[in-house]
XYZ file of C-alpha atoms in Angstrom:
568
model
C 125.133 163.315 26.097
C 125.033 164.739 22.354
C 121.555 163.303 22.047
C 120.141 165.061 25.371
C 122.006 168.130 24.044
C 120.023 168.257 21.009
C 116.688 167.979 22.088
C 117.062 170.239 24.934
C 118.538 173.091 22.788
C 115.803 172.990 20.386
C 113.361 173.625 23.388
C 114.965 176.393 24.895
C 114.900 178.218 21.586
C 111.436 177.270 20.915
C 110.648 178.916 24.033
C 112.813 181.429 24.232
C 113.829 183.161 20.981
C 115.960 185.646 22.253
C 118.458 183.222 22.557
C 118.988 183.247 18.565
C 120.210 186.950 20.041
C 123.878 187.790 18.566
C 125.279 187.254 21.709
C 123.851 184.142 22.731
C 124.587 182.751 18.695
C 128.312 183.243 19.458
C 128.307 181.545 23.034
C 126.802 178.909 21.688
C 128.925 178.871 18.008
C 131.638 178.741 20.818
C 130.671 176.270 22.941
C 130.148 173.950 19.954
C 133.813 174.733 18.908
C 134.922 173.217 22.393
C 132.560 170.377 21.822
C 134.016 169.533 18.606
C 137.703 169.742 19.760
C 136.718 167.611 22.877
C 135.390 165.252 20.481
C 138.383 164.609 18.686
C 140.481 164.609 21.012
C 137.894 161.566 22.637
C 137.892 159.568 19.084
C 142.179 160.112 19.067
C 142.451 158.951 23.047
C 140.118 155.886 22.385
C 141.789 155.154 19.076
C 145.442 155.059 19.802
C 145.163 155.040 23.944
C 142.582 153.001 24.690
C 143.007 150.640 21.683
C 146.712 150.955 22.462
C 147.445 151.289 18.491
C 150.536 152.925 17.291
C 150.593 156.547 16.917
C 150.219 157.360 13.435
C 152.748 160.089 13.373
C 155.247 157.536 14.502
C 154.587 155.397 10.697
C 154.983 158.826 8.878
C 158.354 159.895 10.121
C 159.585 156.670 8.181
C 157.921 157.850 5.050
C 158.032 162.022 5.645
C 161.045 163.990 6.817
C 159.711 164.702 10.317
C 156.553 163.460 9.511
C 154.880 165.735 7.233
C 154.128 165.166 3.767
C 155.270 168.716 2.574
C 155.088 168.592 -1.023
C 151.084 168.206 -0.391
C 151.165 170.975 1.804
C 153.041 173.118 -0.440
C 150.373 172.777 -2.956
C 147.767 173.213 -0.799
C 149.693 176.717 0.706
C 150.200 177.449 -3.069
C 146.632 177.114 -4.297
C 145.655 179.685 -1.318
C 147.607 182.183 -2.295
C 147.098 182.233 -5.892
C 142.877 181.914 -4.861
C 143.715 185.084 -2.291
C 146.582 186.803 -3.675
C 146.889 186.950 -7.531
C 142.634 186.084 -7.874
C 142.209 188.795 -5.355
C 139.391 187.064 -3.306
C 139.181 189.140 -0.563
C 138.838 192.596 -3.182
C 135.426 193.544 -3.992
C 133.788 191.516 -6.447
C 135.624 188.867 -5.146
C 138.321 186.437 -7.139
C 138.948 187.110 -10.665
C 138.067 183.930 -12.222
C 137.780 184.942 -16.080
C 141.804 186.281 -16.518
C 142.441 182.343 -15.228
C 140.752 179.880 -17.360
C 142.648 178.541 -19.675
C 141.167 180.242 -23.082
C 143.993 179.791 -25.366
C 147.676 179.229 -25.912
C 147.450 183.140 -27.468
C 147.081 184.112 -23.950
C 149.525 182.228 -21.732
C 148.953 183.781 -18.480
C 146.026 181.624 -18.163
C 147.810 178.492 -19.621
C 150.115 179.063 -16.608
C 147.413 179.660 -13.762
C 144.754 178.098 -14.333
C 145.024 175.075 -12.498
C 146.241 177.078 -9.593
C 143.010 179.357 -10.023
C 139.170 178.611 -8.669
C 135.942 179.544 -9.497
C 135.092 180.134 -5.976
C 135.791 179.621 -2.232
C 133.607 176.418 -2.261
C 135.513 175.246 -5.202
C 138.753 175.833 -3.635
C 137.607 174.220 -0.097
C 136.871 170.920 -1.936
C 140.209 171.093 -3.970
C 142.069 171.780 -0.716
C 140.917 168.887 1.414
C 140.579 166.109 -1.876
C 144.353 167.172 -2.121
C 145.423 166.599 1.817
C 143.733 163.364 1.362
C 144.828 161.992 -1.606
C 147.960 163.889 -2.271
C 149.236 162.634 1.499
C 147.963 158.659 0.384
C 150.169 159.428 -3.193
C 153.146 160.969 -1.574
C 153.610 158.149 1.288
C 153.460 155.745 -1.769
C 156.206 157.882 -3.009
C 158.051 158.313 0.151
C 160.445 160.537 1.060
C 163.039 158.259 2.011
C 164.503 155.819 -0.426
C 162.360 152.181 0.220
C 165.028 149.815 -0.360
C 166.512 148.558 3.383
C 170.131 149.426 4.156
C 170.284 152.270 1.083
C 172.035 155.902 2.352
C 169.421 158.766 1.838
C 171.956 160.818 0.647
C 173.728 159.425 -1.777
C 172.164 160.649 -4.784
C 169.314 162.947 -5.789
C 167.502 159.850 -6.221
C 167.118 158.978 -2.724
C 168.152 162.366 -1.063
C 164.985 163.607 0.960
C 164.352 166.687 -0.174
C 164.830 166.330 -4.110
C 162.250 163.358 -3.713
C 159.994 166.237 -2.395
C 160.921 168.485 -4.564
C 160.209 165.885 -7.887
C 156.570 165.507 -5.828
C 155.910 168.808 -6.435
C 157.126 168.914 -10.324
C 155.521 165.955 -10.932
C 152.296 167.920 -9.490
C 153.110 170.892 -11.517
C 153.789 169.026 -15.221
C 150.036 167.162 -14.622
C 148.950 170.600 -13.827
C 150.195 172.248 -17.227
C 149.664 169.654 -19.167
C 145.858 169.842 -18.330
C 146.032 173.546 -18.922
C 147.633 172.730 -22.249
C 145.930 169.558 -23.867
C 142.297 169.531 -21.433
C 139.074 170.734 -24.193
C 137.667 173.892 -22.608
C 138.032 176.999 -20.591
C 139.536 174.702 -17.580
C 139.936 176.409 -14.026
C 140.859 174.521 -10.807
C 143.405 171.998 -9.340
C 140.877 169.198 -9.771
C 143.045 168.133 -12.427
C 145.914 167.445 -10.438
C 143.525 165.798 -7.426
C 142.665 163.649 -9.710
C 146.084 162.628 -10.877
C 147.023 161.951 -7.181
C 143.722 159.742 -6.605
C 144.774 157.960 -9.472
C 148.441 157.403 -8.300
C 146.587 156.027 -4.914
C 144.699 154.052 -6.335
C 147.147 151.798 -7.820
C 149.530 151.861 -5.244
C 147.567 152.088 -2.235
C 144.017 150.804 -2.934
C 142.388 150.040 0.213
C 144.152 153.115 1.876
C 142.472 155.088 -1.051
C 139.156 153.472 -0.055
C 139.403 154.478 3.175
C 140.151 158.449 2.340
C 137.670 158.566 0.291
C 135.213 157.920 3.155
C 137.288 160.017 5.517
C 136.984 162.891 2.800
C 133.408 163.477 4.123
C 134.362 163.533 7.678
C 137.320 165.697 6.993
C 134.850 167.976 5.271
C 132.335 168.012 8.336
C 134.514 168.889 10.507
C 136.180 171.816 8.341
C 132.827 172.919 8.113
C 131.992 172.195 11.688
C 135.446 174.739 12.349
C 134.237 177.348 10.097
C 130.333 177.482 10.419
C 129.622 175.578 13.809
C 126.062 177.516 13.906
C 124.297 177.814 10.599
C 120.596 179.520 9.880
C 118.546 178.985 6.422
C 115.414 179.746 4.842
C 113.631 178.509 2.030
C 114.025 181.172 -0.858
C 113.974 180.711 -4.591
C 117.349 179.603 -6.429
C 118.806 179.664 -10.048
C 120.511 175.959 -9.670
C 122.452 174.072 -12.383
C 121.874 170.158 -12.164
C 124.905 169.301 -9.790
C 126.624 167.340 -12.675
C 126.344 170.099 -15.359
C 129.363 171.906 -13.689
C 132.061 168.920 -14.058
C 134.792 169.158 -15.686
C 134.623 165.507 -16.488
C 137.121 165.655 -19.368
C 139.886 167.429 -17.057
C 138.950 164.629 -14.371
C 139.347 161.696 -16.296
C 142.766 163.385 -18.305
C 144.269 163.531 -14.413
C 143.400 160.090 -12.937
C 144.934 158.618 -16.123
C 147.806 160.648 -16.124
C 148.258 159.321 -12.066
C 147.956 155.931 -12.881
C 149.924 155.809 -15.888
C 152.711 157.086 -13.270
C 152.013 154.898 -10.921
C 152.084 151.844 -13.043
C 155.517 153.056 -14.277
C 156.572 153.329 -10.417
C 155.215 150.237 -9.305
C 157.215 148.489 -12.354
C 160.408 150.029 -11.434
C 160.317 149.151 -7.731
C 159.173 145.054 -8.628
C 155.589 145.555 -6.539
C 152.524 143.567 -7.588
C 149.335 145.843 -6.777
C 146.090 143.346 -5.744
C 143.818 143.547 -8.973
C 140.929 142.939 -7.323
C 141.826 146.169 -4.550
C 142.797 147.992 -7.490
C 139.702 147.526 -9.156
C 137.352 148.175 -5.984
C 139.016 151.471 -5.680
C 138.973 152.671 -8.926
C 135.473 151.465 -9.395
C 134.588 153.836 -5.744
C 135.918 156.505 -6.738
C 135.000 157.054 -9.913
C 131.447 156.387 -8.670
C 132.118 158.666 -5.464
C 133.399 161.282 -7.720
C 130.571 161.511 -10.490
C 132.872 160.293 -12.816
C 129.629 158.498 -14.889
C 127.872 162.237 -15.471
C 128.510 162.221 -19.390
C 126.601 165.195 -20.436
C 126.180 167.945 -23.504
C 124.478 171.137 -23.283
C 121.447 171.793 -25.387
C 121.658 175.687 -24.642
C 122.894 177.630 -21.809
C 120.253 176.292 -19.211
C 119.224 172.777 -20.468
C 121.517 170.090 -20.538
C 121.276 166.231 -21.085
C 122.982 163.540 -18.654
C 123.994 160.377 -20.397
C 123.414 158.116 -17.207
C 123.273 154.681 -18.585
C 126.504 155.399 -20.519
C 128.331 157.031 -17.922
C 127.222 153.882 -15.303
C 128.727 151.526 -18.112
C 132.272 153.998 -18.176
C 133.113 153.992 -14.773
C 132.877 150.035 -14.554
C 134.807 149.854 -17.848
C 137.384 152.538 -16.851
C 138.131 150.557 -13.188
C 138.619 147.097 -15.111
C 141.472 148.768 -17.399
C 143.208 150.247 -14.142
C 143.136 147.202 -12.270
C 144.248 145.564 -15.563
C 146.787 148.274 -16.450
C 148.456 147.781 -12.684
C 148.967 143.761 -13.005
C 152.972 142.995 -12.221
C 153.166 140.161 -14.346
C 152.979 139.684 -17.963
C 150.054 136.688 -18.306
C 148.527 136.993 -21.882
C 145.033 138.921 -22.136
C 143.417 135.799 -23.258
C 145.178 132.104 -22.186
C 145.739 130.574 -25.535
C 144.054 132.998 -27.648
C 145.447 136.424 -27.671
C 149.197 136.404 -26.605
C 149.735 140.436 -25.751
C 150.500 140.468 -22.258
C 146.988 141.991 -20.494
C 148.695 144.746 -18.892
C 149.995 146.465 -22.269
C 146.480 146.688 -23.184
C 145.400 148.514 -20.233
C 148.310 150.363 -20.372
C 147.621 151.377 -24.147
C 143.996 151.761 -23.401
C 145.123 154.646 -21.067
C 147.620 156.280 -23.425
C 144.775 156.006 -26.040
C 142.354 158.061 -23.394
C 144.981 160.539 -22.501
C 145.538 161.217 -26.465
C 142.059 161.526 -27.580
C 141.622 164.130 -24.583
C 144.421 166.049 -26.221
C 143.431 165.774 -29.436
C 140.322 167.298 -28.621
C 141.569 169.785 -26.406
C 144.535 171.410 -28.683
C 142.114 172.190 -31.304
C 140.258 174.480 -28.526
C 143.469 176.159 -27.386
C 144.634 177.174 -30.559
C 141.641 178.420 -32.265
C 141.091 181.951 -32.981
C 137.825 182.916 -30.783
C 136.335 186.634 -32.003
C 133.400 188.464 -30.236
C 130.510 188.250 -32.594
C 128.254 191.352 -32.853
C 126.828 191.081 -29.201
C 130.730 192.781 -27.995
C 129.629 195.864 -30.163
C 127.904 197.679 -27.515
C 129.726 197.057 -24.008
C 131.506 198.265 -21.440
C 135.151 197.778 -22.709
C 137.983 197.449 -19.946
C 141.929 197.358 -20.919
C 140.555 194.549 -23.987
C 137.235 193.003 -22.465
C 133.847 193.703 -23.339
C 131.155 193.156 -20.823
C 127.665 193.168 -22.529
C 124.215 191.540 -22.304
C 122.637 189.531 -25.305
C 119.773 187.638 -25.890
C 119.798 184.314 -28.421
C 123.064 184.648 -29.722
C 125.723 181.837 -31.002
C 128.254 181.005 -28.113
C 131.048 181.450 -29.966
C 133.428 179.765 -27.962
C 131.303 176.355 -28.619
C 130.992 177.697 -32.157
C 134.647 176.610 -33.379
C 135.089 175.414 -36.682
C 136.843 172.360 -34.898
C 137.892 169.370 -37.314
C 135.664 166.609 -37.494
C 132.808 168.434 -35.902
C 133.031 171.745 -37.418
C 130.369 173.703 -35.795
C 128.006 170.856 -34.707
C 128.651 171.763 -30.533
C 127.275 175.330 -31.191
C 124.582 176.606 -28.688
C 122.532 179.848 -28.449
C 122.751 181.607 -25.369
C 121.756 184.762 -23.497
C 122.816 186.581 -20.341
C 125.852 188.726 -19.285
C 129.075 187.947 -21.512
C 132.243 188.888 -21.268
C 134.610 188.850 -24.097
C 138.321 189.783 -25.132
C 139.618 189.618 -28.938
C 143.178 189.506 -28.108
C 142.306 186.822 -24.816
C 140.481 184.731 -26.993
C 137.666 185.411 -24.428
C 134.128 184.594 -24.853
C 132.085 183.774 -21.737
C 128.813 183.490 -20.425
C 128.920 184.680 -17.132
C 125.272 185.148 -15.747
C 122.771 183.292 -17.503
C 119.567 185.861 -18.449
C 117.216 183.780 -16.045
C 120.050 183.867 -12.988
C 120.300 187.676 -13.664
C 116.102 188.193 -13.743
C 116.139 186.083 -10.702
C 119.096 188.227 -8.635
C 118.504 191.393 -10.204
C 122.391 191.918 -10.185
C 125.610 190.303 -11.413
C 129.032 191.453 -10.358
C 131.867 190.290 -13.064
C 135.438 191.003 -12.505
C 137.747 191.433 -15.183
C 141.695 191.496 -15.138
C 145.041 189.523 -15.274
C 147.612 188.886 -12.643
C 148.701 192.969 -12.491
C 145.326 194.513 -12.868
C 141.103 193.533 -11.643
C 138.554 196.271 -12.425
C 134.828 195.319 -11.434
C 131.503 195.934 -13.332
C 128.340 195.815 -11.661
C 125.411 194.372 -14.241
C 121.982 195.746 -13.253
C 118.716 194.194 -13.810
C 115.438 196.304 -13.974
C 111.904 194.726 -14.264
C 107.799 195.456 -14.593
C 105.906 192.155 -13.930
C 102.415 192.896 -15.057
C 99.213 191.132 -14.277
C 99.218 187.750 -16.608
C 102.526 187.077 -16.139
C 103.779 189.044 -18.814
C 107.185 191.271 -18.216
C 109.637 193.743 -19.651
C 113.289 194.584 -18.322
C 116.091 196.640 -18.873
C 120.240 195.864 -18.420
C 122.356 198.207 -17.292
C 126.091 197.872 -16.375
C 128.542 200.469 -14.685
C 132.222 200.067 -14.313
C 132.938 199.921 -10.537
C 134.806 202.920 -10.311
C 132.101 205.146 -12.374
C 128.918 204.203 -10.326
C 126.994 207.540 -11.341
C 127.392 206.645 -15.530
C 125.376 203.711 -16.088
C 125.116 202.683 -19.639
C 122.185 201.123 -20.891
C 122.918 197.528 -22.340
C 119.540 195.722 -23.503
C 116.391 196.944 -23.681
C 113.142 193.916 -23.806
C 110.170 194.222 -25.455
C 106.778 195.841 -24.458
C 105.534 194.301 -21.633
C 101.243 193.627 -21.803
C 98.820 193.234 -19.358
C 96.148 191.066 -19.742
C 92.720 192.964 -17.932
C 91.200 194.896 -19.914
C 90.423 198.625 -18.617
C 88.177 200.912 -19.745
C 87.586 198.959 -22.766
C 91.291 199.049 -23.143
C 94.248 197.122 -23.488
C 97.599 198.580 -21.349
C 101.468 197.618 -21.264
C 104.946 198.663 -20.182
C 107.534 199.651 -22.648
C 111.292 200.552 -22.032
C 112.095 204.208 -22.191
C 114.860 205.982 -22.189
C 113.700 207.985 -19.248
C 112.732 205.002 -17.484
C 109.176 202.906 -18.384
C 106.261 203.990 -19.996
C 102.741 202.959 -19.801
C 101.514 202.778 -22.868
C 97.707 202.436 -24.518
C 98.077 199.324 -26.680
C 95.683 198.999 -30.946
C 95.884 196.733 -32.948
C 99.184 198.150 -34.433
C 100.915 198.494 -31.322
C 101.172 201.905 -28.833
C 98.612 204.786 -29.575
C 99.899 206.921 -26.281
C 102.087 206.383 -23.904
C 103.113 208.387 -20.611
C 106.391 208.104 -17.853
C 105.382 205.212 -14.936
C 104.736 208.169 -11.981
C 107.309 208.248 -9.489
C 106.911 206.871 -5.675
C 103.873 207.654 -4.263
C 102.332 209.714 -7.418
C 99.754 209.293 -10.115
C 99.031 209.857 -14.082
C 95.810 209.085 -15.805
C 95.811 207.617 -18.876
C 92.892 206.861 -21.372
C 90.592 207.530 -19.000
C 92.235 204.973 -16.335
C 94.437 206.606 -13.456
C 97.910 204.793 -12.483
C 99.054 205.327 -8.974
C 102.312 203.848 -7.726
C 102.935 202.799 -3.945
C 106.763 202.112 -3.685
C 106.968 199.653 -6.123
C 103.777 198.510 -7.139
C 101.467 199.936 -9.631
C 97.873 199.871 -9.532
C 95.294 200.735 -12.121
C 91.480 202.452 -10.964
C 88.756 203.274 -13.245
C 85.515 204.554 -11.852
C 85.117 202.158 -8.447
C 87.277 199.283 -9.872
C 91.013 199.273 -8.839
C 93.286 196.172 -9.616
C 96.844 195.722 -9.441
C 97.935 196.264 -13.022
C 102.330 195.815 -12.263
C 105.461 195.600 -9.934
C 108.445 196.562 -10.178
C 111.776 194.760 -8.855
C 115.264 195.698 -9.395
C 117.188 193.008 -7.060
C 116.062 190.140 -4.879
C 116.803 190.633 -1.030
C 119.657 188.857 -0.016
């Protein structure tokens, strides 16, 4: 049926467009809605029906008090309001995602919320359903009844229900802090903590963990399905990072040690003897699944290099250690040879990974980070300075770390945002992303306050390729006083006119045209408003909305345009 459906809509809007007509977009968003439900409610009938399997709510009431793992949900219900309440998603500008990295121990507040925070609704989507998947595989491996037969539930906080939920959801929240606390970097997200619970899975329920990480990618079609079950695009020029360039790798890896090093201890404790082999296959999927093998460094804000052979040899590496780490018995790592049981050298390997992460990562979240001169000339808001630079020294990669000193340091230009007493120092729109968009809104703020500044880019492309631009930003609340932030060079143009070469330079006013020697300007007038002219050594400049076009004698060309923001 689905493939006569398919076929047959695509004709009938081929041949009749005004079906793409608001109305008939949400009759048919709806009747794709009742399609969907109708098909899972068909895959659940022929599963457990048909197939005459078990219910699967009936196996979780003997793990979950009445069957639902609530110490996932909590986190889940906990992440959303943190994203929508204290980020403020739904204010203009949307969330507030600079007040909740985690800059510095100086500035707690983001210590405590950053792994509750995200970058984005995207970002928290992904979060949200790796968490229902892997958080309800860790916390049935956890249970919340006691797993030894014939035990009372009761009869200590051990095995009482609801403190085995409620040591779930510490245990989530110490992973949490601790990457917050020891993780290298301005850290924001509850990938940490996904992680962790992946890593718990893994160990103790391998092949389960397998199988969610396949069902992640359904569970994420049909979210998406729910929430967008029409979608239109068009092929329009992007400012894209290389996918792996925005990992957090270092966070990742911290939390899928930290969950198996507690599920080792668990699986100890309660005498169970993990399959090495599953073990292995898991670890070895996700990690692989999860772009745990991009090992990368930035060579400046835009360019970046990807470590691929290294990262391939990691991940295979990293799963043998797991599955080695989770073996229940203490055989030697090498028979005859090397008598330390095989397991404590996993196990050590781990600790050794978890340490070197914080070793790194302290360094960063004590150091003192202070605006260089590019924070001279902002817009300051209650401690933050938002300004524009070009080529100027990151100087949160600029730390005078030990070992490395200064070595990680990077030049880079675009919008920043930085706060002395935060330890703040961002790049926030990258100058090509900003010339691209013509706009960048940054919100600034902590968990009482958000104020909003609106970043403006102005721009003359001239014939030859050649341009010239102007930054301005205006606090939200003060739209009429914009204050001029950076100022490019003179723009030229390449025909020669009259026997003469022209340009754009910046103005205060506005732009000037400007006759161009051998030692720079000679004259220069205002570019004419909309729709008017101004002559100019002998060549007249007339501009039509936003193009400007040069005429001498019977020979006009098309000497500039002008573009302030892309259409969205």
């Amino acid at each position: 049926m689905i493939f006569i459906t398919i076929p047959a809509l695509t004709l009938l809007v081929s041949a009749y467009p005004a079906l793409l007509s608001s109305e008939a977009v949400t009759l048919i968003e709806q009747a794709s809605l009742a399609l969907l439900v109708g098909a899972l409610v068909l895959s659940y009938l022929v599963i457990y029906r048909v197939g005459e399997r078990q219910s699967p709510f009936v196996r979780l009431r003997k793990r979950f008090v009445v069957g639902v793992p609530w110490g996932t949900v909590l986190a889940v219900a906990c992440v959303y309001v943190v994203y929508h309440v204290v980020q403020g998603a739904g204010n203009p500008g949307g969330p507030n995602v600079i007040g909740f990295r985690s800059w510095s121990l100086w500035y707690p507040e983001s210590i405590v919320f950053a792994w509750l925070s995200h970058a984005s609704s995207s970002h928290l989507t992904g979060n949200v359903l790796a968490t229902l998947v892997f958080g309800s595989i860790a916390e049935y491996a956890w249970s919340h009844y006691p797993t030894v037969t014939g035990q009372h539930s009761f009869s200590s906080l051990r095995t009482n229900p609801f403190a085995r939920i409620a040591m779930f959801i510490v245990g989530l929240s110490l992973v949490g802090i601790a990457g917050s606390l020891f993780v290298p970097g301005a850290i924001i997200g509850f990938s940490g903590v996904v992680f962790a619970l992946a890593g718990f899975a893994i160990v103790t329920r391998p092949l389960v963990t397998v199988g969610g990480i396949l069902g992640l990618d359904g569970l994420d079609l049909v979210y998406s399905g729910f929430q967008s079950p029409v979608g239109f695009a068009e092929a329009r020029p992007e400012f894209t990072f290389p996918y792996w360039a925005d990992t957090a790798l270092q966070g990742h890896l911290f939390g899928l040690v930290l969950g198996v090093l507690l599920a080792v201890w668990v699986v100890r404790r309660r005498s169970r003897s993990p399959n090495v082999g599953h073990v292995w296959f898991a670890a070895l999927v996700f990690a692989v699944t999860r772009s745990m093998w991009t090992i990368f460094w930035f060579l400046s804000d835009t360019e970046f290099v990807l470590f691929r052979g290294l990262g391939a040899a990691s991940v295979a590496v990293l799963a043998s250690v797991i599955a080695v780490a989770s073996l229940s018995d203490g055989r030697p790592l090498l028979q005859d040879r090397i008598e330390i049981q095989a397991r404590t050298v996993g196990v050590v390997i781990l600790v050794g990974i978890a340490v070197l992460v914080a070793l790194a990562g302290v360094p960063y979240n004590l150091a003192d980070v202070s605006p260089g001169e590019e924070a001279s000339d902002g817009i300051e808001i209650d401690g933050y300075t938002v300004t524009y630079a070009e080529n100027v020294e990151d100087q949160y990669t600029a730390l005078d770390l030990p070992v490395v000193g200064d070595a990680l340091s990077v030049e880079t230009s675009g919008v920043i945002v930085t706060s002395d007493e935060r330890n703040v120092w961002s790049l926030e729109t990258p100058r090509d992303e900003l010339a691209l968009n013509g706009f960048s809104v940054v919100v600034v703020g902590d968990t009482t306050w958000r104020e909003v500044v609106l970043v403006n880019h102005t721009q003359w492309q001239l014939a030859g390729g050649n341009t010239t631009y102007k930054v301005y930003g205006q606090h939200w609340g003060e739209m009429d006083d914009q204050r001029l932030l950076f100022s490019a060079p003179l723009g030229e143009g390449q025909p020669t006119i009259n026997g003469q070469r022209f340009g754009i330079v910046p103005s205060k006013r506005f732009y000037d045209i400007a006759v161009l020697d051998a030692n720079g300007t000679r004259k220069q007038v205002r570019v004419p408003a909309h729709n008017e002219s101004v002559e100019l050594g002998g060549v007249t400049f007339t501009r039509t909305d936003n193009t400007l076009v040069a005429r001498h004698n019977r020979t006009e060309l098309l000497f500039a345009e002008y573009r302030t923001e892309r259409e969205q």
